[in-house]
Amino acid sequence: MKRILNLEGAINLRELGGYPTKDGTTIKYNKLLRSGDISNLTGKSLRYLKNYGLRYVVDFRSNSEQRTWADTTSDFYKIYSDPVYPLKGNGDKLAMMINHDNYSYLGMIYQSVVLDKHGQQAYKILFDLMLHNDQPKQSLLFHCAAGKDRTGIGALLVLKALDVDEETITKDYLLTNLMYDDIDTIENTLNDENGNQDINKMNMTKADLASITSVFRAIEHYYGTFDNYLDKALGVDAAKLKQLKSIYTE
């Protein structure tokens, strides 16, 4: 099955199935999609997603972005508004206390997101909905604007929770840079001149290796292990983690 799904009206839409895990299983196909903007889905694309089994859409964009580029609605899936921004402030403070030698612009932002109480709440909602997505032939899509930053962090957390190795997670994240080959579409769809300029800048910045590394480092610095982060920050304890693996791997 294709990794990159070039559906009309979607930006950076990708399949997360097929990735191997460290315990010898594989993430199931037709269960998880990551994406950027989906405000311009065509009838043909909607038919594809209906056949794919889409039932849940999690929108990480800000309220302003959601108003400016409202998700395409349909009767076969439900949209859940789940803004990552604005953060509450503690994430920035915690991130600043970590040594940032050789860290990128995006890396600093990502650390703030995964350490911030509001950011954590947004991803907790994603994992809660993933646990509800437990029926066969039903799937969940999570997205932001570019499908790189807020979605990229979400994909990192999901893949890591399902026991995918960090090298594979990094490669999945860097696939986003293929999107920037069509910079005109990105400019026209993602830049809101009346919106948050920090989000605009983030959307227009290419992915880099240091950004992913920074997330792993921040979690290790404050939580020791990733499983501890899942439990303490996102409310995913050992029982829920076992349930997630039974739903999404085979």
JSON list of C-alpha atoms in Angstrom, two decimals, residues 12-250:
[
{"chain": "A", "resi": 12, "resn": "ASN", "atom": "CA", "xyz": [0.72, 15.76, 3.14]},
{"chain": "A", "resi": 13, "resn": "LEU", "atom": "CA", "xyz": [-1.74, 12.89, 3.71]},
{"chain": "A", "resi": 14, "resn": "ARG", "atom": "CA", "xyz": [0.06, 9.70, 4.69]},
{"chain": "A", "resi": 15, "resn": "GLU", "atom": "CA", "xyz": [-0.61, 6.12, 5.74]},
{"chain": "A", "resi": 16, "resn": "LEU", "atom": "CA", "xyz": [0.93, 5.02, 9.04]},
{"chain": "A", "resi": 17, "resn": "GLY", "atom": "CA", "xyz": [0.27, 1.31, 8.52]},
{"chain": "A", "resi": 18, "resn": "GLY", "atom": "CA", "xyz": [3.01, -1.13, 7.61]},
{"chain": "A", "resi": 19, "resn": "TYR", "atom": "CA", "xyz": [5.74, 0.10, 9.93]},
{"chain": "A", "resi": 20, "resn": "PRO", "atom": "CA", "xyz": [7.45, -2.74, 11.84]},
{"chain": "A", "resi": 21, "resn": "THR", "atom": "CA", "xyz": [7.69, -2.67, 15.62]},
{"chain": "A", "resi": 22, "resn": "LYS", "atom": "CA", "xyz": [10.56, -3.79, 17.80]},
{"chain": "A", "resi": 23, "resn": "ASP", "atom": "CA", "xyz": [8.54, -6.71, 19.20]},
{"chain": "A", "resi": 24, "resn": "GLY", "atom": "CA", "xyz": [8.06, -8.26, 15.75]},
{"chain": "A", "resi": 25, "resn": "THR", "atom": "CA", "xyz": [4.58, -7.00, 14.93]},
{"chain": "A", "resi": 26, "resn": "THR", "atom": "CA", "xyz": [3.48, -4.49, 12.26]},
{"chain": "A", "resi": 27, "resn": "ILE", "atom": "CA", "xyz": [1.18, -1.49, 12.44]},
{"chain": "A", "resi": 28, "resn": "LYS", "atom": "CA", "xyz": [-2.10, -2.36, 10.76]},
{"chain": "A", "resi": 29, "resn": "TYR", "atom": "CA", "xyz": [-3.09, -0.71, 7.50]},
{"chain": "A", "resi": 30, "resn": "ASN", "atom": "CA", "xyz": [-6.35, 1.20, 7.25]},
{"chain": "A", "resi": 31, "resn": "LYS", "atom": "CA", "xyz": [-6.30, 2.28, 10.92]},
{"chain": "A", "resi": 32, "resn": "LEU", "atom": "CA", "xyz": [-4.23, 5.48, 11.13]},
{"chain": "A", "resi": 33, "resn": "LEU", "atom": "CA", "xyz": [-3.68, 8.46, 8.83]},
{"chain": "A", "resi": 34, "resn": "ARG", "atom": "CA", "xyz": [-1.64, 11.61, 9.40]},
{"chain": "A", "resi": 35, "resn": "SER", "atom": "CA", "xyz": [-2.25, 14.73, 7.33]},
{"chain": "A", "resi": 36, "resn": "GLY", "atom": "CA", "xyz": [-2.03, 18.43, 6.82]},
{"chain": "A", "resi": 37, "resn": "ASP", "atom": "CA", "xyz": [-4.93, 20.60, 5.68]},
{"chain": "A", "resi": 38, "resn": "ILE", "atom": "CA", "xyz": [-8.02, 18.72, 4.47]},
{"chain": "A", "resi": 39, "resn": "SER", "atom": "CA", "xyz": [-10.29, 21.71, 3.87]},
{"chain": "A", "resi": 40, "resn": "ASN", "atom": "CA", "xyz": [-10.46, 21.16, 0.11]},
{"chain": "A", "resi": 41, "resn": "LEU", "atom": "CA", "xyz": [-11.23, 17.45, -0.19]},
{"chain": "A", "resi": 42, "resn": "THR", "atom": "CA", "xyz": [-13.03, 16.60, -3.41]},
{"chain": "A", "resi": 43, "resn": "GLY", "atom": "CA", "xyz": [-15.87, 14.15, -3.87]},
{"chain": "A", "resi": 44, "resn": "LYS", "atom": "CA", "xyz": [-13.42, 11.61, -5.25]},
{"chain": "A", "resi": 45, "resn": "SER", "atom": "CA", "xyz": [-11.20, 11.95, -2.19]},
{"chain": "A", "resi": 46, "resn": "LEU", "atom": "CA", "xyz": [-14.16, 11.61, 0.14]},
{"chain": "A", "resi": 47, "resn": "ARG", "atom": "CA", "xyz": [-15.19, 8.40, -1.57]},
{"chain": "A", "resi": 48, "resn": "TYR", "atom": "CA", "xyz": [-11.68, 7.05, -1.09]},
{"chain": "A", "resi": 49, "resn": "LEU", "atom": "CA", "xyz": [-11.71, 7.94, 2.61]},
{"chain": "A", "resi": 50, "resn": "LYS", "atom": "CA", "xyz": [-15.15, 6.41, 3.08]},
{"chain": "A", "resi": 51, "resn": "ASN", "atom": "CA", "xyz": [-13.92, 3.15, 1.57]},
{"chain": "A", "resi": 52, "resn": "TYR", "atom": "CA", "xyz": [-10.81, 3.43, 3.72]},
{"chain": "A", "resi": 53, "resn": "GLY", "atom": "CA", "xyz": [-13.06, 3.38, 6.78]},
{"chain": "A", "resi": 54, "resn": "LEU", "atom": "CA", "xyz": [-12.46, 6.87, 8.14]},
{"chain": "A", "resi": 55, "resn": "ARG", "atom": "CA", "xyz": [-14.59, 7.55, 11.23]},
{"chain": "A", "resi": 56, "resn": "TYR", "atom": "CA", "xyz": [-12.56, 9.97, 13.39]},
{"chain": "A", "resi": 57, "resn": "VAL", "atom": "CA", "xyz": [-10.83, 13.23, 12.38]},
{"chain": "A", "resi": 58, "resn": "VAL", "atom": "CA", "xyz": [-8.72, 14.98, 15.03]},
{"chain": "A", "resi": 59, "resn": "ASP", "atom": "CA", "xyz": [-7.91, 18.61, 14.18]},
{"chain": "A", "resi": 60, "resn": "PHE", "atom": "CA", "xyz": [-4.86, 19.99, 16.02]},
{"chain": "A", "resi": 61, "resn": "ARG", "atom": "CA", "xyz": [-5.09, 23.46, 14.46]},
{"chain": "A", "resi": 62, "resn": "SER", "atom": "CA", "xyz": [-5.87, 26.63, 16.37]},
{"chain": "A", "resi": 63, "resn": "ASN", "atom": "CA", "xyz": [-9.43, 27.94, 16.53]},
{"chain": "A", "resi": 64, "resn": "SER", "atom": "CA", "xyz": [-8.47, 30.69, 14.10]},
{"chain": "A", "resi": 65, "resn": "GLU", "atom": "CA", "xyz": [-7.09, 28.20, 11.57]},
{"chain": "A", "resi": 66, "resn": "GLN", "atom": "CA", "xyz": [-10.18, 26.04, 11.93]},
{"chain": "A", "resi": 67, "resn": "ARG", "atom": "CA", "xyz": [-12.40, 29.03, 11.16]},
{"chain": "A", "resi": 68, "resn": "THR", "atom": "CA", "xyz": [-10.30, 30.16, 8.18]},
{"chain": "A", "resi": 69, "resn": "TRP", "atom": "CA", "xyz": [-9.88, 26.72, 6.63]},
{"chain": "A", "resi": 70, "resn": "ALA", "atom": "CA", "xyz": [-12.71, 24.61, 8.00]},
{"chain": "A", "resi": 71, "resn": "ASP", "atom": "CA", "xyz": [-12.33, 20.85, 7.54]},
{"chain": "A", "resi": 72, "resn": "THR", "atom": "CA", "xyz": [-14.45, 19.32, 4.83]},
{"chain": "A", "resi": 73, "resn": "THR", "atom": "CA", "xyz": [-17.40, 17.71, 6.56]},
{"chain": "A", "resi": 74, "resn": "SER", "atom": "CA", "xyz": [-19.07, 14.42, 5.72]},
{"chain": "A", "resi": 75, "resn": "ASP", "atom": "CA", "xyz": [-21.66, 12.09, 7.19]},
{"chain": "A", "resi": 76, "resn": "PHE", "atom": "CA", "xyz": [-19.26, 9.15, 7.61]},
{"chain": "A", "resi": 77, "resn": "TYR", "atom": "CA", "xyz": [-16.73, 10.74, 9.99]},
{"chain": "A", "resi": 78, "resn": "LYS", "atom": "CA", "xyz": [-16.83, 13.02, 13.02]},
{"chain": "A", "resi": 79, "resn": "ILE", "atom": "CA", "xyz": [-14.44, 15.96, 13.46]},
{"chain": "A", "resi": 80, "resn": "TYR", "atom": "CA", "xyz": [-12.92, 16.56, 16.89]},
{"chain": "A", "resi": 81, "resn": "SER", "atom": "CA", "xyz": [-11.52, 20.04, 17.51]},
{"chain": "A", "resi": 82, "resn": "ASP", "atom": "CA", "xyz": [-8.32, 19.54, 19.52]},
{"chain": "A", "resi": 83, "resn": "PRO", "atom": "CA", "xyz": [-6.09, 22.66, 19.30]},
{"chain": "A", "resi": 84, "resn": "VAL", "atom": "CA", "xyz": [-2.49, 22.24, 20.43]},
{"chain": "A", "resi": 85, "resn": "TYR", "atom": "CA", "xyz": [-2.08, 26.03, 20.61]},
{"chain": "A", "resi": 86, "resn": "PRO", "atom": "CA", "xyz": [-2.09, 28.28, 22.53]},
{"chain": "A", "resi": 87, "resn": "LEU", "atom": "CA", "xyz": [0.23, 26.68, 25.07]},
{"chain": "A", "resi": 88, "resn": "LYS", "atom": "CA", "xyz": [-0.13, 27.65, 28.72]},
{"chain": "A", "resi": 89, "resn": "GLY", "atom": "CA", "xyz": [3.46, 28.78, 29.22]},
{"chain": "A", "resi": 90, "resn": "ASN", "atom": "CA", "xyz": [5.00, 26.09, 31.41]},
{"chain": "A", "resi": 91, "resn": "GLY", "atom": "CA", "xyz": [6.28, 24.16, 28.41]},
{"chain": "A", "resi": 92, "resn": "ASP", "atom": "CA", "xyz": [8.42, 27.08, 27.26]},
{"chain": "A", "resi": 93, "resn": "LYS", "atom": "CA", "xyz": [9.90, 27.46, 30.74]},
{"chain": "A", "resi": 94, "resn": "LEU", "atom": "CA", "xyz": [10.70, 23.76, 31.04]},
{"chain": "A", "resi": 95, "resn": "ALA", "atom": "CA", "xyz": [12.23, 23.63, 27.56]},
{"chain": "A", "resi": 96, "resn": "MET", "atom": "CA", "xyz": [14.48, 26.60, 28.33]},
{"chain": "A", "resi": 97, "resn": "MET", "atom": "CA", "xyz": [16.04, 24.66, 31.22]},
{"chain": "A", "resi": 98, "resn": "ILE", "atom": "CA", "xyz": [17.45, 22.01, 28.84]},
{"chain": "A", "resi": 99, "resn": "ASN", "atom": "CA", "xyz": [20.84, 22.49, 27.18]},
{"chain": "A", "resi": 100, "resn": "HIS", "atom": "CA", "xyz": [20.05, 23.50, 23.59]},
{"chain": "A", "resi": 101, "resn": "ASP", "atom": "CA", "xyz": [23.45, 23.29, 21.93]},
{"chain": "A", "resi": 102, "resn": "ASN", "atom": "CA", "xyz": [22.99, 22.58, 18.20]},
{"chain": "A", "resi": 103, "resn": "TYR", "atom": "CA", "xyz": [19.22, 22.54, 18.49]},
{"chain": "A", "resi": 104, "resn": "SER", "atom": "CA", "xyz": [17.02, 23.93, 15.73]},
{"chain": "A", "resi": 105, "resn": "TYR", "atom": "CA", "xyz": [14.25, 26.52, 15.71]},
{"chain": "A", "resi": 106, "resn": "LEU", "atom": "CA", "xyz": [11.63, 23.76, 15.41]},
{"chain": "A", "resi": 107, "resn": "GLY", "atom": "CA", "xyz": [13.31, 21.65, 18.08]},
{"chain": "A", "resi": 108, "resn": "MET", "atom": "CA", "xyz": [12.78, 24.33, 20.72]},
{"chain": "A", "resi": 109, "resn": "ILE", "atom": "CA", "xyz": [9.10, 24.57, 19.78]},
{"chain": "A", "resi": 110, "resn": "TYR", "atom": "CA", "xyz": [8.60, 20.81, 19.85]},
{"chain": "A", "resi": 111, "resn": "GLN", "atom": "CA", "xyz": [10.11, 20.54, 23.31]},
{"chain": "A", "resi": 112, "resn": "SER", "atom": "CA", "xyz": [7.76, 23.23, 24.57]},
{"chain": "A", "resi": 113, "resn": "VAL", "atom": "CA", "xyz": [4.77, 21.38, 23.12]},
{"chain": "A", "resi": 114, "resn": "VAL", "atom": "CA", "xyz": [5.52, 17.96, 24.60]},
{"chain": "A", "resi": 115, "resn": "LEU", "atom": "CA", "xyz": [6.29, 19.47, 28.03]},
{"chain": "A", "resi": 116, "resn": "ASP", "atom": "CA", "xyz": [3.38, 21.94, 28.16]},
{"chain": "A", "resi": 117, "resn": "LYS", "atom": "CA", "xyz": [0.26, 20.92, 30.11]},
{"chain": "A", "resi": 118, "resn": "HIS", "atom": "CA", "xyz": [-2.09, 22.09, 27.36]},
{"chain": "A", "resi": 119, "resn": "GLY", "atom": "CA", "xyz": [-0.03, 20.41, 24.64]},
{"chain": "A", "resi": 120, "resn": "GLN", "atom": "CA", "xyz": [-0.11, 17.19, 26.64]},
{"chain": "A", "resi": 121, "resn": "GLN", "atom": "CA", "xyz": [-3.87, 17.46, 27.03]},
{"chain": "A", "resi": 122, "resn": "ALA", "atom": "CA", "xyz": [-4.26, 17.77, 23.26]},
{"chain": "A", "resi": 123, "resn": "TYR", "atom": "CA", "xyz": [-2.33, 14.56, 22.66]},
{"chain": "A", "resi": 124, "resn": "LYS", "atom": "CA", "xyz": [-4.14, 12.82, 25.50]},
{"chain": "A", "resi": 125, "resn": "ILE", "atom": "CA", "xyz": [-7.36, 13.43, 23.57]},
{"chain": "A", "resi": 126, "resn": "LEU", "atom": "CA", "xyz": [-5.76, 11.84, 20.49]},
{"chain": "A", "resi": 127, "resn": "PHE", "atom": "CA", "xyz": [-4.84, 8.70, 22.44]},
{"chain": "A", "resi": 128, "resn": "ASP", "atom": "CA", "xyz": [-8.30, 8.56, 24.05]},
{"chain": "A", "resi": 129, "resn": "LEU", "atom": "CA", "xyz": [-9.92, 8.63, 20.62]},
{"chain": "A", "resi": 130, "resn": "MET", "atom": "CA", "xyz": [-7.49, 5.99, 19.37]},
{"chain": "A", "resi": 131, "resn": "LEU", "atom": "CA", "xyz": [-8.75, 3.70, 22.11]},
{"chain": "A", "resi": 132, "resn": "HIS", "atom": "CA", "xyz": [-12.33, 4.26, 20.86]},
{"chain": "A", "resi": 133, "resn": "ASN", "atom": "CA", "xyz": [-11.25, 3.39, 17.31]},
{"chain": "A", "resi": 134, "resn": "ASP", "atom": "CA", "xyz": [-11.31, -0.31, 18.16]},
{"chain": "A", "resi": 135, "resn": "GLN", "atom": "CA", "xyz": [-13.66, -1.67, 15.51]},
{"chain": "A", "resi": 136, "resn": "PRO", "atom": "CA", "xyz": [-12.45, -3.44, 12.36]},
{"chain": "A", "resi": 137, "resn": "LYS", "atom": "CA", "xyz": [-12.58, -1.49, 9.09]},
{"chain": "A", "resi": 138, "resn": "GLN", "atom": "CA", "xyz": [-12.66, 1.82, 10.96]},
{"chain": "A", "resi": 139, "resn": "SER", "atom": "CA", "xyz": [-9.86, 4.37, 11.01]},
{"chain": "A", "resi": 140, "resn": "LEU", "atom": "CA", "xyz": [-8.70, 7.65, 12.53]},
{"chain": "A", "resi": 141, "resn": "LEU", "atom": "CA", "xyz": [-7.01, 10.65, 10.90]},
{"chain": "A", "resi": 142, "resn": "PHE", "atom": "CA", "xyz": [-5.15, 13.36, 12.83]},
{"chain": "A", "resi": 143, "resn": "HIS", "atom": "CA", "xyz": [-3.95, 16.56, 11.22]},
{"chain": "A", "resi": 144, "resn": "CYS", "atom": "CA", "xyz": [-2.82, 20.17, 11.49]},
{"chain": "A", "resi": 145, "resn": "ALA", "atom": "CA", "xyz": [-2.05, 22.65, 8.70]},
{"chain": "A", "resi": 146, "resn": "ALA", "atom": "CA", "xyz": [1.19, 21.44, 7.15]},
{"chain": "A", "resi": 147, "resn": "GLY", "atom": "CA", "xyz": [1.01, 17.98, 8.70]},
{"chain": "A", "resi": 148, "resn": "LYS", "atom": "CA", "xyz": [4.57, 18.43, 9.93]},
{"chain": "A", "resi": 149, "resn": "ASP", "atom": "CA", "xyz": [4.76, 19.94, 13.42]},
{"chain": "A", "resi": 150, "resn": "ARG", "atom": "CA", "xyz": [1.68, 19.36, 15.56]},
{"chain": "A", "resi": 151, "resn": "THR", "atom": "CA", "xyz": [0.88, 16.28, 13.48]},
{"chain": "A", "resi": 152, "resn": "GLY", "atom": "CA", "xyz": [4.54, 15.27, 13.40]},
{"chain": "A", "resi": 153, "resn": "ILE", "atom": "CA", "xyz": [4.71, 15.29, 17.19]},
{"chain": "A", "resi": 154, "resn": "GLY", "atom": "CA", "xyz": [1.47, 13.29, 17.32]},
{"chain": "A", "resi": 155, "resn": "ALA", "atom": "CA", "xyz": [2.85, 10.70, 14.89]},
{"chain": "A", "resi": 156, "resn": "LEU", "atom": "CA", "xyz": [6.08, 10.49, 16.88]},
{"chain": "A", "resi": 157, "resn": "LEU", "atom": "CA", "xyz": [4.17, 9.83, 20.10]},
{"chain": "A", "resi": 158, "resn": "VAL", "atom": "CA", "xyz": [1.86, 7.27, 18.47]},
{"chain": "A", "resi": 159, "resn": "LEU", "atom": "CA", "xyz": [4.61, 5.36, 16.68]},
{"chain": "A", "resi": 160, "resn": "LYS", "atom": "CA", "xyz": [6.85, 5.35, 19.74]},
{"chain": "A", "resi": 161, "resn": "ALA", "atom": "CA", "xyz": [3.97, 4.10, 21.90]},
{"chain": "A", "resi": 162, "resn": "LEU", "atom": "CA", "xyz": [3.38, 1.27, 19.41]},
{"chain": "A", "resi": 163, "resn": "ASP", "atom": "CA", "xyz": [7.08, 0.34, 19.73]},
{"chain": "A", "resi": 164, "resn": "VAL", "atom": "CA", "xyz": [8.37, 1.54, 16.35]},
{"chain": "A", "resi": 165, "resn": "ASP", "atom": "CA", "xyz": [12.11, 2.24, 16.46]},
{"chain": "A", "resi": 166, "resn": "GLU", "atom": "CA", "xyz": [13.38, 5.83, 16.49]},
{"chain": "A", "resi": 167, "resn": "GLU", "atom": "CA", "xyz": [15.12, 5.58, 13.11]},
{"chain": "A", "resi": 168, "resn": "THR", "atom": "CA", "xyz": [11.84, 4.64, 11.40]},
{"chain": "A", "resi": 169, "resn": "ILE", "atom": "CA", "xyz": [10.00, 7.38, 13.30]},
{"chain": "A", "resi": 170, "resn": "THR", "atom": "CA", "xyz": [12.55, 9.93, 12.12]},
{"chain": "A", "resi": 171, "resn": "LYS", "atom": "CA", "xyz": [12.28, 8.80, 8.49]},
{"chain": "A", "resi": 172, "resn": "ASP", "atom": "CA", "xyz": [8.49, 9.10, 8.66]},
{"chain": "A", "resi": 173, "resn": "TYR", "atom": "CA", "xyz": [8.81, 12.64, 10.03]},
{"chain": "A", "resi": 174, "resn": "LEU", "atom": "CA", "xyz": [11.27, 13.70, 7.31]},
{"chain": "A", "resi": 175, "resn": "LEU", "atom": "CA", "xyz": [8.95, 12.48, 4.54]},
{"chain": "A", "resi": 176, "resn": "THR", "atom": "CA", "xyz": [7.10, 15.75, 5.13]},
{"chain": "A", "resi": 177, "resn": "ASN", "atom": "CA", "xyz": [9.81, 17.63, 3.25]},
{"chain": "A", "resi": 178, "resn": "LEU", "atom": "CA", "xyz": [8.53, 16.16, -0.03]},
{"chain": "A", "resi": 179, "resn": "MET", "atom": "CA", "xyz": [5.51, 18.42, 0.47]},
{"chain": "A", "resi": 180, "resn": "TYR", "atom": "CA", "xyz": [7.63, 21.55, 0.07]},
{"chain": "A", "resi": 181, "resn": "ASP", "atom": "CA", "xyz": [8.24, 20.73, -3.59]},
{"chain": "A", "resi": 182, "resn": "ASP", "atom": "CA", "xyz": [4.84, 22.38, -4.19]},
{"chain": "A", "resi": 183, "resn": "ILE", "atom": "CA", "xyz": [5.58, 25.59, -2.31]},
{"chain": "A", "resi": 184, "resn": "ASP", "atom": "CA", "xyz": [2.87, 27.65, -4.06]},
{"chain": "A", "resi": 185, "resn": "THR", "atom": "CA", "xyz": [0.11, 25.40, -2.74]},
{"chain": "A", "resi": 186, "resn": "ILE", "atom": "CA", "xyz": [1.66, 25.54, 0.71]},
{"chain": "A", "resi": 187, "resn": "GLU", "atom": "CA", "xyz": [1.84, 29.35, 0.64]},
{"chain": "A", "resi": 188, "resn": "ASN", "atom": "CA", "xyz": [-1.76, 29.72, -0.50]},
{"chain": "A", "resi": 189, "resn": "THR", "atom": "CA", "xyz": [-3.24, 27.21, 1.93]},
{"chain": "A", "resi": 190, "resn": "LEU", "atom": "CA", "xyz": [-1.19, 27.56, 5.09]},
{"chain": "A", "resi": 191, "resn": "ASN", "atom": "CA", "xyz": [-0.30, 31.22, 5.53]},
{"chain": "A", "resi": 192, "resn": "ASP", "atom": "CA", "xyz": [-3.00, 33.22, 7.27]},
{"chain": "A", "resi": 193, "resn": "GLU", "atom": "CA", "xyz": [-2.00, 36.89, 7.05]},
{"chain": "A", "resi": 194, "resn": "ASN", "atom": "CA", "xyz": [-4.40, 37.72, 9.87]},
{"chain": "A", "resi": 195, "resn": "GLY", "atom": "CA", "xyz": [-3.48, 34.68, 11.96]},
{"chain": "A", "resi": 196, "resn": "ASN", "atom": "CA", "xyz": [-0.69, 33.70, 14.31]},
{"chain": "A", "resi": 197, "resn": "GLN", "atom": "CA", "xyz": [2.58, 34.54, 12.58]},
{"chain": "A", "resi": 198, "resn": "ASP", "atom": "CA", "xyz": [4.53, 32.08, 14.72]},
{"chain": "A", "resi": 199, "resn": "ILE", "atom": "CA", "xyz": [2.34, 29.28, 13.38]},
{"chain": "A", "resi": 200, "resn": "ASN", "atom": "CA", "xyz": [2.80, 30.60, 9.84]},
{"chain": "A", "resi": 201, "resn": "LYS", "atom": "CA", "xyz": [6.58, 30.55, 10.22]},
{"chain": "A", "resi": 202, "resn": "MET", "atom": "CA", "xyz": [6.48, 27.05, 11.69]},
{"chain": "A", "resi": 203, "resn": "ASN", "atom": "CA", "xyz": [4.35, 25.78, 8.80]},
{"chain": "A", "resi": 204, "resn": "MET", "atom": "CA", "xyz": [6.81, 27.15, 6.25]},
{"chain": "A", "resi": 205, "resn": "THR", "atom": "CA", "xyz": [9.95, 25.72, 7.89]},
{"chain": "A", "resi": 206, "resn": "LYS", "atom": "CA", "xyz": [11.20, 22.37, 6.58]},
{"chain": "A", "resi": 207, "resn": "ALA", "atom": "CA", "xyz": [11.57, 19.36, 8.87]},
{"chain": "A", "resi": 208, "resn": "ASP", "atom": "CA", "xyz": [15.02, 18.53, 10.23]},
{"chain": "A", "resi": 209, "resn": "LEU", "atom": "CA", "xyz": [16.63, 15.71, 12.18]},
{"chain": "A", "resi": 210, "resn": "ALA", "atom": "CA", "xyz": [17.45, 17.85, 15.23]},
{"chain": "A", "resi": 211, "resn": "SER", "atom": "CA", "xyz": [13.76, 18.59, 15.79]},
{"chain": "A", "resi": 212, "resn": "ILE", "atom": "CA", "xyz": [12.89, 14.94, 16.36]},
{"chain": "A", "resi": 213, "resn": "THR", "atom": "CA", "xyz": [15.98, 14.38, 18.50]},
{"chain": "A", "resi": 214, "resn": "SER", "atom": "CA", "xyz": [14.93, 17.29, 20.70]},
{"chain": "A", "resi": 215, "resn": "VAL", "atom": "CA", "xyz": [11.60, 15.64, 21.54]},
{"chain": "A", "resi": 216, "resn": "PHE", "atom": "CA", "xyz": [13.24, 12.41, 22.68]},
{"chain": "A", "resi": 217, "resn": "ARG", "atom": "CA", "xyz": [15.72, 14.40, 24.72]},
{"chain": "A", "resi": 218, "resn": "ALA", "atom": "CA", "xyz": [13.08, 16.53, 26.47]},
{"chain": "A", "resi": 219, "resn": "ILE", "atom": "CA", "xyz": [11.00, 13.50, 27.42]},
{"chain": "A", "resi": 220, "resn": "GLU", "atom": "CA", "xyz": [14.04, 11.65, 28.74]},
{"chain": "A", "resi": 221, "resn": "HIS", "atom": "CA", "xyz": [15.20, 14.72, 30.67]},
{"chain": "A", "resi": 222, "resn": "TYR", "atom": "CA", "xyz": [11.95, 15.21, 32.59]},
{"chain": "A", "resi": 223, "resn": "TYR", "atom": "CA", "xyz": [10.31, 11.78, 32.59]},
{"chain": "A", "resi": 224, "resn": "GLY", "atom": "CA", "xyz": [13.18, 9.30, 32.41]},
{"chain": "A", "resi": 225, "resn": "THR", "atom": "CA", "xyz": [11.44, 6.85, 30.09]},
{"chain": "A", "resi": 226, "resn": "PHE", "atom": "CA", "xyz": [8.91, 7.19, 27.31]},
{"chain": "A", "resi": 227, "resn": "ASP", "atom": "CA", "xyz": [6.48, 4.82, 29.04]},
{"chain": "A", "resi": 228, "resn": "ASN", "atom": "CA", "xyz": [6.59, 7.07, 32.10]},
{"chain": "A", "resi": 229, "resn": "TYR", "atom": "CA", "xyz": [5.78, 10.06, 29.88]},
{"chain": "A", "resi": 230, "resn": "LEU", "atom": "CA", "xyz": [2.82, 8.21, 28.36]},
{"chain": "A", "resi": 231, "resn": "ASP", "atom": "CA", "xyz": [1.52, 7.39, 31.83]},
{"chain": "A", "resi": 232, "resn": "LYS", "atom": "CA", "xyz": [2.17, 10.64, 33.70]},
{"chain": "A", "resi": 233, "resn": "ALA", "atom": "CA", "xyz": [1.67, 13.20, 30.90]},
{"chain": "A", "resi": 234, "resn": "LEU", "atom": "CA", "xyz": [-0.86, 11.54, 28.58]},
{"chain": "A", "resi": 235, "resn": "GLY", "atom": "CA", "xyz": [-2.73, 9.18, 30.88]},
{"chain": "A", "resi": 236, "resn": "VAL", "atom": "CA", "xyz": [-1.75, 6.07, 28.91]},
{"chain": "A", "resi": 237, "resn": "ASP", "atom": "CA", "xyz": [-0.92, 3.46, 31.54]},
{"chain": "A", "resi": 238, "resn": "ALA", "atom": "CA", "xyz": [0.30, -0.09, 30.95]},
{"chain": "A", "resi": 239, "resn": "ALA", "atom": "CA", "xyz": [-3.24, -1.44, 30.48]},
{"chain": "A", "resi": 240, "resn": "LYS", "atom": "CA", "xyz": [-4.15, 1.22, 27.91]},
{"chain": "A", "resi": 241, "resn": "LEU", "atom": "CA", "xyz": [-0.84, 0.75, 26.12]},
{"chain": "A", "resi": 242, "resn": "LYS", "atom": "CA", "xyz": [-1.53, -2.98, 25.82]},
{"chain": "A", "resi": 243, "resn": "GLN", "atom": "CA", "xyz": [-4.99, -2.19, 24.45]},
{"chain": "A", "resi": 244, "resn": "LEU", "atom": "CA", "xyz": [-3.54, 0.26, 21.89]},
{"chain": "A", "resi": 245, "resn": "LYS", "atom": "CA", "xyz": [-1.10, -2.35, 20.64]},
{"chain": "A", "resi": 246, "resn": "SER", "atom": "CA", "xyz": [-3.90, -4.90, 20.29]},
{"chain": "A", "resi": 247, "resn": "ILE", "atom": "CA", "xyz": [-5.94, -2.42, 18.22]},
{"chain": "A", "resi": 248, "resn": "TYR", "atom": "CA", "xyz": [-3.19, -1.09, 15.96]},
{"chain": "A", "resi": 249, "resn": "THR", "atom": "CA", "xyz": [-0.62, -3.87, 15.55]},
{"chain": "A", "resi": 250, "resn": "GLU", "atom": "CA", "xyz": [-0.69, -7.42, 14.24]}
]
